[in-house]
Amino acid sequence: MTRRPSGRSYLLLALLQVGALTLGATPSPAAAVPEPNDSRHLVNLDRLGASDLERAQAPLVALADQIQQRVAKQRLSGFTGVAVDVEARQVTLYWKGAPPAAFIKGLTMAEGVRLGTVAVPYSLAELDREARRIAQENQSTVASVGPRDDFRGLTVAVDREAVSGFRASADLASTIPLTVTTSARTEPASRWTDVVPYWSGNAIQRPVGSGNVVRCSTAFAGKTTSGTDVMVTSYHCGKNTEWKSPGNGWIVGNSNAGQASIDSMLITGSYYEGNMYVGDYQSNQGVPIYGAGNPALNSWVFSSGSHSGASVVQVQAVNKYINLEGVGTVGPGFYTVNTDGVASIGQGDSGGPIAQAVSVSGGTAIYGRGVITGGSPDTAGPCQGVQSSGRQCWRETFHVNIYEVMARWGITIGSSGGV
């Protein structure tokens, strides 16, 4: 996707002051919404102005996907992580020890793409288990924890606002090497007139009394094993309630009880189509979602929340856990950063989609990568898309892995086949 300084606001965190409700702040009245527009249409990827960078990385992330899918299918225990380097045209596979020769031999690579392997002391399962333990046992002091970018240990970010933060950082103990830093705690973020069948990346809202509403975005449409249509969004947006389209009042569906640990819930009760809005926050254009999988470290993805619109961001950390106020320990997920310094994801984008262009047989397709949760207050800046008093937006944001969402709910997205 071409980077846009503003775009259709992708619902980032859950509201127009979504954080206000889910984190205890005072909600604001709903802002004005665009006029109803039912002239939706799908567009070819080539018409979306995909950047040279996105085209160059497509075969790399296809190989990264292939690796992760084969690891899951073959239930291999040594896998630790995968990263891409677009400039070098290389995918790096991190493995506890040496990966099986048969596994490497069975991989299919596009012309000009190289695969490098790096032996590390721990598997992803070992790193993940310890990261989850540290996050859950230190919810009052640890802001986030997850693998270092070399996958040889864990990085623990201590909440600098916590009274006992620095003492806690000295007290942290683990059998795995820890790199301790400080950071602010992630804050949750809070298209507009969608119609049946609903697309992902649209805006949804629920009333909270006195004429106020909470607004969020939706991430991806899917199907359960029984064939039920569902739409994925964030747990912190609001469980067990009815959601409507802001511009026309159409009922989008009802949310279930959700799962706090992966900040995820399902909306059911209507019809949902596997297409995702792209473009700015008032766009009526969309693309089909072909499949889903977790992103590779250093790869470029794009967000598409209903309040901020589409923007290209880079994956800077993977398999992280955060402690989200009012929710608890959330993860695993990944952090992204807007390298142009633009606060391109914000409140109202919560529950929205993170996606990526991937090389497939016959061309390029869009894969789901994650669900928007929230942003780092230290990276706040002027919002893109919807302009409303008190709305917060960020350059660095956290998103839940799509694999974990699919596994928890037993759903398929696109032709992913589930996990």
Coordinates of C-alpha atoms in Angstrom, one line a residue:
M1 CA 0.0 0.0 0.0
T2 CA 1.3 3.5 -0.7
R3 CA 1.9 5.3 2.5
R4 CA -0.7 8.0 3.1
P5 CA -0.5 10.9 5.6
S6 CA -4.1 10.4 6.3
G7 CA -6.7 7.8 5.6
R8 CA -9.8 6.2 6.5
S9 CA -9.6 5.9 10.2
Y10 CA -9.0 2.4 11.0
L11 CA -10.6 1.7 14.4
L12 CA -7.7 1.2 16.5
L13 CA -8.3 0.7 20.0
A14 CA -11.8 0.6 20.7
L15 CA -13.5 3.9 20.5
L16 CA -13.7 7.4 20.0
Q17 CA -12.1 7.5 23.3
V18 CA -12.3 3.8 23.5
G19 CA -9.6 3.8 26.0
A20 CA -11.8 6.0 28.0
L21 CA -14.3 3.3 28.6
T22 CA -12.1 0.2 28.7
L23 CA -9.5 1.9 30.8
G24 CA -11.8 3.9 33.0
A25 CA -11.6 7.3 31.3
T26 CA -14.7 9.4 30.7
P27 CA -16.3 8.6 27.3
S28 CA -16.9 11.4 24.8
P29 CA -20.0 11.9 22.7
A30 CA -19.9 10.4 19.2
A31 CA -18.3 12.5 16.5
A32 CA -20.0 13.2 13.3
V33 CA -19.8 10.4 10.8
P34 CA -19.6 10.4 7.0
E35 CA -22.8 10.2 4.9
P36 CA -24.0 6.7 4.1
N37 CA -22.2 5.2 1.1
D38 CA -23.1 1.8 -0.2
S39 CA -21.1 1.9 -3.3
R40 CA -18.4 -0.5 -2.1
H41 CA -16.2 -2.2 -4.6
L42 CA -13.2 -4.5 -4.7
V43 CA -10.0 -3.3 -6.3
N44 CA -7.1 -5.1 -7.8
L45 CA -3.9 -4.9 -5.7
D46 CA -2.1 -3.2 -8.6
R47 CA -4.5 -0.3 -8.3
L48 CA -3.7 0.2 -4.7
G49 CA -0.2 1.6 -5.5
A50 CA 1.8 -1.1 -3.7
S51 CA 5.2 0.3 -2.9
D52 CA 8.4 -1.1 -4.4
L53 CA 9.3 -2.2 -0.8
E54 CA 6.1 -4.1 -0.4
R55 CA 6.5 -5.8 -3.8
A56 CA 10.1 -6.7 -3.0
Q57 CA 9.3 -8.3 0.3
A58 CA 6.3 -10.3 -0.9
P59 CA 8.3 -13.4 -1.8
L60 CA 10.3 -13.1 1.4
V61 CA 7.2 -13.2 3.6
A62 CA 5.8 -16.0 1.5
L63 CA 8.8 -18.1 2.5
A64 CA 8.4 -17.0 6.2
D65 CA 4.8 -18.1 6.0
Q66 CA 5.8 -21.4 4.4
I67 CA 8.3 -22.1 7.2
Q68 CA 5.7 -21.3 10.0
Q69 CA 3.0 -23.3 8.4
R70 CA 5.3 -26.4 7.9
V71 CA 6.5 -26.1 11.5
A72 CA 2.9 -26.1 12.8
K73 CA 1.8 -29.0 10.5
Q74 CA 4.8 -31.2 11.3
R75 CA 4.7 -30.2 15.0
L76 CA 8.4 -29.4 15.1
S77 CA 9.7 -28.3 18.5
G78 CA 13.0 -26.6 17.6
F79 CA 11.6 -23.5 15.8
T80 CA 12.3 -20.2 17.4
G81 CA 11.6 -17.4 15.0
V82 CA 11.9 -16.0 11.5
A83 CA 13.0 -12.5 10.2
V84 CA 13.3 -10.9 6.8
D85 CA 15.8 -8.5 5.3
V86 CA 14.3 -6.9 2.2
E87 CA 17.5 -5.2 1.1
A88 CA 19.5 -8.4 1.3
R89 CA 16.7 -10.5 -0.1
Q90 CA 17.1 -12.9 2.8
V91 CA 15.0 -14.8 5.3
T92 CA 16.7 -15.8 8.5
L93 CA 15.4 -18.9 10.4
Y94 CA 16.2 -19.1 14.1
W95 CA 16.3 -22.6 15.5
K96 CA 17.2 -24.3 18.7
G97 CA 20.3 -26.1 17.5
A98 CA 20.2 -27.0 13.8
P99 CA 17.0 -27.3 11.8
P100 CA 16.3 -30.8 10.3
A101 CA 18.0 -31.1 6.9
A102 CA 14.8 -32.6 5.4
F103 CA 12.8 -29.5 6.6
I104 CA 15.2 -27.1 4.9
K105 CA 15.4 -29.2 1.7
G106 CA 11.6 -29.3 1.4
L107 CA 11.2 -25.5 1.4
T108 CA 10.3 -23.8 -1.9
M109 CA 12.0 -20.4 -2.5
A110 CA 11.5 -17.8 -5.2
E111 CA 14.4 -16.9 -7.5
G112 CA 16.8 -14.6 -5.8
V113 CA 15.6 -15.2 -2.3
R114 CA 18.2 -16.6 0.2
L115 CA 17.6 -18.5 3.4
G116 CA 20.0 -18.2 6.3
T117 CA 19.9 -20.3 9.5
V118 CA 21.0 -19.3 13.0
A119 CA 21.4 -21.6 16.0
V120 CA 20.0 -20.2 19.3
P121 CA 19.8 -21.7 22.8
Y122 CA 16.0 -21.7 23.1
S123 CA 12.9 -22.7 21.2
L124 CA 10.0 -20.3 20.7
A125 CA 7.9 -22.6 23.1
E126 CA 10.6 -22.1 25.8
L127 CA 10.8 -18.3 25.3
D128 CA 7.0 -18.0 25.2
R129 CA 6.5 -20.0 28.4
E130 CA 8.9 -17.9 30.3
A131 CA 7.7 -14.6 28.9
R132 CA 4.1 -15.4 29.8
R133 CA 5.2 -16.3 33.4
I134 CA 7.1 -13.1 33.9
A135 CA 4.2 -11.0 32.5
Q136 CA 1.5 -12.7 34.6
E137 CA 3.5 -12.7 37.8
N138 CA 4.5 -9.0 37.5
Q139 CA 1.3 -7.3 36.2
S140 CA 1.8 -4.2 38.3
T141 CA 5.3 -3.5 37.2
V142 CA 6.0 -5.1 33.8
A143 CA 4.8 -3.3 30.7
S144 CA 5.8 -5.9 28.2
V145 CA 8.1 -8.9 27.7
G146 CA 9.1 -11.1 24.8
P147 CA 12.0 -12.4 22.7
R148 CA 15.0 -10.2 22.0
D149 CA 15.5 -9.5 18.3
D150 CA 18.4 -12.1 18.2
F151 CA 16.1 -14.7 19.9
R152 CA 18.8 -15.5 22.5
G153 CA 16.9 -14.2 25.5
L154 CA 14.0 -12.0 26.6
T155 CA 13.5 -8.2 26.8
V156 CA 11.5 -7.1 29.8
A157 CA 10.2 -3.5 29.7
V158 CA 9.3 -2.3 33.2
D159 CA 6.5 0.3 33.5
R160 CA 8.3 3.5 34.4
E161 CA 5.2 4.8 36.1
A162 CA 5.1 1.9 38.6
V163 CA 6.1 3.0 42.1
S164 CA 8.2 -0.2 42.5
G165 CA 9.3 -0.4 38.9
F166 CA 13.0 -0.1 39.3
R167 CA 13.1 -2.3 42.4
A168 CA 11.1 -4.9 40.5
S169 CA 13.6 -4.8 37.6
A170 CA 16.4 -5.7 40.0
D171 CA 14.3 -8.5 41.5
L172 CA 13.3 -10.2 38.2
A173 CA 14.8 -13.7 38.0
S174 CA 14.8 -16.1 35.1
T175 CA 16.8 -19.1 33.8
I176 CA 16.7 -17.3 30.4
P177 CA 18.9 -14.2 29.9
L178 CA 17.0 -11.0 30.4
T179 CA 17.5 -7.5 29.0
V180 CA 15.7 -5.0 31.2
T181 CA 14.5 -1.7 29.9
T182 CA 11.7 0.8 30.9
S183 CA 8.8 2.0 28.9
A184 CA 5.3 3.4 29.3
R185 CA 2.4 0.9 29.5
T186 CA 0.4 0.2 26.3
E187 CA -2.9 2.1 26.1
P188 CA -5.9 0.7 24.2
A189 CA -7.2 2.7 21.2
S190 CA -10.8 3.3 20.8
R191 CA -15.3 2.4 8.3
W192 CA -18.3 4.1 9.1
T193 CA -21.5 3.2 7.1
D194 CA -21.1 -0.5 6.2
V195 CA -23.8 -2.7 4.9
V196 CA -24.6 -6.5 4.8
P197 CA -22.5 -8.5 4.2
Y198 CA -20.1 -6.6 6.4
W199 CA -16.4 -6.1 5.6
S200 CA -13.5 -6.0 8.0
G201 CA -11.9 -2.7 8.9
N202 CA -15.3 -1.1 9.3
A203 CA -16.4 1.1 12.2
I204 CA -18.7 -0.3 14.9
Q205 CA -20.2 1.3 18.0
R206 CA -22.2 0.5 21.1
P207 CA -24.0 2.9 23.5
V208 CA -22.7 3.6 27.0
G209 CA -25.4 5.9 28.3
S210 CA -26.1 9.7 28.3
G211 CA -25.7 9.8 24.5
N212 CA -22.1 8.5 24.5
V213 CA -20.8 5.6 22.5
V214 CA -17.7 3.4 22.3
R215 CA -16.3 2.9 18.8
C216 CA -14.0 0.3 17.5
S217 CA -13.0 -1.4 14.3
T218 CA -13.3 -5.0 13.1
A219 CA -10.4 -7.1 12.0
F220 CA -11.3 -10.1 9.9
A221 CA -14.3 -12.2 8.9
G222 CA -14.1 -15.9 9.4
K223 CA -16.0 -19.2 9.8
T224 CA -16.2 -21.6 12.7
T225 CA -15.8 -25.4 12.1
S226 CA -19.7 -25.5 12.1
G227 CA -19.8 -22.9 9.3
T228 CA -21.0 -20.0 11.4
D229 CA -20.0 -16.5 10.0
V230 CA -18.0 -14.5 12.6
M231 CA -16.2 -11.1 12.7
V232 CA -13.1 -10.7 14.9
T233 CA -12.5 -7.6 17.0
S234 CA -10.9 -6.7 20.4
Y235 CA -12.1 -7.9 23.8
H236 CA -11.5 -4.5 25.4
C237 CA -14.0 -2.9 23.0
G238 CA -16.8 -4.5 25.0
K239 CA -18.1 -8.1 25.5
N240 CA -21.6 -9.5 25.4
T241 CA -23.3 -6.5 23.7
E242 CA -24.9 -5.4 20.5
W243 CA -22.8 -3.5 17.9
K244 CA -24.1 -1.2 15.1
S245 CA -22.7 0.6 12.1
P246 CA -22.3 4.3 13.1
G247 CA -23.5 5.9 9.9
N248 CA -26.7 4.0 9.3
G249 CA -27.6 2.2 12.5
W250 CA -27.5 -1.2 10.9
I251 CA -27.0 -4.0 13.4
V252 CA -23.5 -5.6 12.8
G253 CA -24.1 -8.3 15.4
N254 CA -23.5 -9.3 19.1
S255 CA -20.2 -9.9 20.7
N256 CA -19.5 -13.0 22.8
A257 CA -17.8 -13.2 26.2
G258 CA -14.4 -12.9 24.5
Q259 CA -10.9 -13.9 25.7
A260 CA -9.0 -11.3 27.7
S261 CA -5.6 -13.0 27.4
I262 CA -5.6 -12.5 23.6
D263 CA -7.7 -9.3 23.7
S264 CA -10.1 -10.9 21.2
M265 CA -13.8 -11.6 20.8
L266 CA -16.2 -12.6 18.1
I267 CA -19.3 -10.8 16.7
T268 CA -22.0 -13.0 15.3
G269 CA -25.6 -12.7 14.2
S270 CA -25.3 -11.2 10.7
Y271 CA -23.4 -11.9 7.4
Y272 CA -19.7 -11.2 7.1
E273 CA -17.6 -11.3 3.9
G274 CA -13.9 -11.9 3.7
N275 CA -13.0 -8.5 2.2
M276 CA -11.2 -5.7 4.0
Y277 CA -11.5 -2.0 3.6
V278 CA -8.4 -0.2 2.3
G279 CA -7.6 3.5 1.7
D280 CA -8.5 6.4 3.9
Y281 CA -11.1 6.4 6.7
Q282 CA -13.9 7.3 4.3
S283 CA -12.9 4.8 1.6
N284 CA -15.4 2.5 -0.1
Q285 CA -12.7 0.3 -1.6
G286 CA -11.7 -3.2 -0.4
V287 CA -9.5 -6.2 -1.1
P288 CA -10.2 -9.9 -0.5
I289 CA -8.3 -11.6 2.4
Y290 CA -6.7 -14.7 1.0
G291 CA -5.3 -16.3 4.2
A292 CA -3.7 -15.5 7.6
G293 CA -0.5 -16.1 9.6
N294 CA 1.8 -14.3 12.0
P295 CA 4.3 -11.7 10.6
A296 CA 8.0 -12.1 10.4
L297 CA 10.4 -9.8 12.3
N298 CA 11.4 -6.7 10.4
S299 CA 8.8 -7.2 7.7
W300 CA 6.5 -4.4 6.6
V301 CA 2.7 -4.7 7.2
F302 CA -0.2 -2.3 6.9
S303 CA -2.9 -1.3 9.3
S304 CA -6.4 -0.5 8.3
G305 CA -8.5 0.8 11.2
S306 CA -11.7 2.7 10.7
H307 CA -10.6 5.9 12.4
S308 CA -7.1 6.4 11.0
G309 CA -7.2 4.7 7.6
A310 CA -4.4 2.6 6.0
S311 CA -0.8 3.1 6.8
V312 CA 2.4 1.1 6.3
V313 CA 4.3 0.1 9.5
Q314 CA 7.3 -2.1 10.3
V315 CA 7.3 -5.1 12.6
Q316 CA 9.9 -4.3 15.3
A317 CA 9.3 -7.1 17.9
V318 CA 7.5 -10.4 17.8
N319 CA 5.9 -12.8 20.3
K320 CA 5.6 -10.2 23.0
Y321 CA 3.3 -10.1 26.0
I322 CA 2.0 -6.8 27.5
N323 CA 0.1 -6.0 30.7
L324 CA -2.9 -3.9 29.6
E325 CA -4.7 -1.9 32.3
G326 CA -8.2 -3.2 33.0
V327 CA -7.6 -6.4 30.9
G328 CA -4.4 -8.1 32.3
T329 CA -1.7 -10.0 30.5
V330 CA -2.2 -10.0 26.7
G331 CA -0.3 -11.9 24.1
P332 CA 1.5 -13.2 22.2
G333 CA 1.6 -10.3 19.8
F334 CA 3.9 -8.0 17.9
Y335 CA 4.9 -4.3 18.0
T336 CA 5.0 -2.1 14.9
V337 CA 6.5 1.3 14.3
N338 CA 5.7 4.0 11.7
T339 CA 9.2 4.7 10.4
D340 CA 8.1 8.0 8.9
G341 CA 7.4 9.3 12.4
V342 CA 3.6 9.6 11.8
A343 CA 1.1 8.6 14.6
S344 CA -0.8 6.6 12.1
I345 CA -2.8 4.3 14.4
G346 CA -5.0 5.5 17.3
Q347 CA -8.1 5.3 19.4
G348 CA -11.1 4.0 17.5
D349 CA -8.8 1.6 15.5
S350 CA -8.9 -1.0 18.3
G351 CA -10.0 -4.4 17.0
G352 CA -8.9 -3.4 13.4
P353 CA -6.8 -5.4 11.0
I354 CA -3.1 -5.7 10.4
A355 CA -2.4 -7.2 7.0
Q356 CA 0.4 -7.9 4.5
A357 CA 0.9 -8.5 0.7
V358 CA 2.3 -12.0 0.1
S359 CA 3.5 -13.8 -3.0
V360 CA 1.2 -16.7 -3.9
S361 CA 0.8 -18.9 -7.0
G362 CA -0.3 -16.6 -9.8
G363 CA 0.4 -13.3 -8.1
T364 CA 0.1 -11.4 -4.9
A365 CA -2.5 -11.7 -2.2
I366 CA -3.4 -10.1 1.2
Y367 CA -2.9 -12.1 4.4
G368 CA -4.2 -11.2 7.8
R369 CA -1.4 -10.8 10.4
G370 CA -2.9 -9.4 13.6
V371 CA -5.6 -7.5 15.5
I372 CA -4.9 -3.9 16.7
T373 CA -4.8 -3.6 20.5
G374 CA -3.2 -0.2 21.5
G375 CA -0.2 2.1 21.4
S376 CA 2.8 3.4 23.4
P377 CA 2.0 6.8 25.0
D378 CA 5.7 7.8 24.6
T379 CA 5.1 7.9 20.8
A380 CA 1.9 9.9 20.7
G381 CA 1.4 12.5 17.9
P382 CA -1.2 14.2 15.8
C383 CA -3.9 11.8 14.6
Q384 CA -4.6 10.9 11.0
G385 CA -8.2 10.5 9.7
V386 CA -10.9 11.3 12.3
Q387 CA -10.2 14.5 14.2
S388 CA -11.9 14.6 17.5
S389 CA -11.1 16.2 20.9
G390 CA -9.1 14.0 23.1
R391 CA -8.4 11.3 20.6
Q392 CA -4.9 9.8 21.0
C393 CA -2.7 8.3 18.3
W394 CA 0.7 6.7 18.3
R395 CA 3.7 5.8 16.1
E396 CA 4.4 2.5 18.0
T397 CA 1.5 0.1 18.5
F398 CA 0.9 -3.5 19.7
H399 CA -1.2 -6.1 17.9
V400 CA -2.3 -9.7 18.9
N401 CA -1.0 -12.5 16.7
I402 CA -3.7 -13.8 14.3
Y403 CA -2.7 -17.4 14.7
E404 CA -3.5 -17.3 18.4
V405 CA -6.9 -15.7 17.7
M406 CA -7.7 -18.4 15.1
A407 CA -6.6 -21.2 17.4
R408 CA -8.6 -19.9 20.4
W409 CA -11.9 -19.6 18.5
G410 CA -11.3 -22.5 16.0
I411 CA -11.9 -20.3 13.0
T412 CA -10.6 -20.1 9.5
I413 CA -9.8 -16.8 7.7
G414 CA -9.6 -16.8 4.0
S415 CA -8.1 -20.0 2.7
S416 CA -5.9 -20.3 5.8
G417 CA -7.4 -23.7 6.8
G418 CA -7.3 -22.8 10.5
V419 CA -4.6 -23.8 12.9

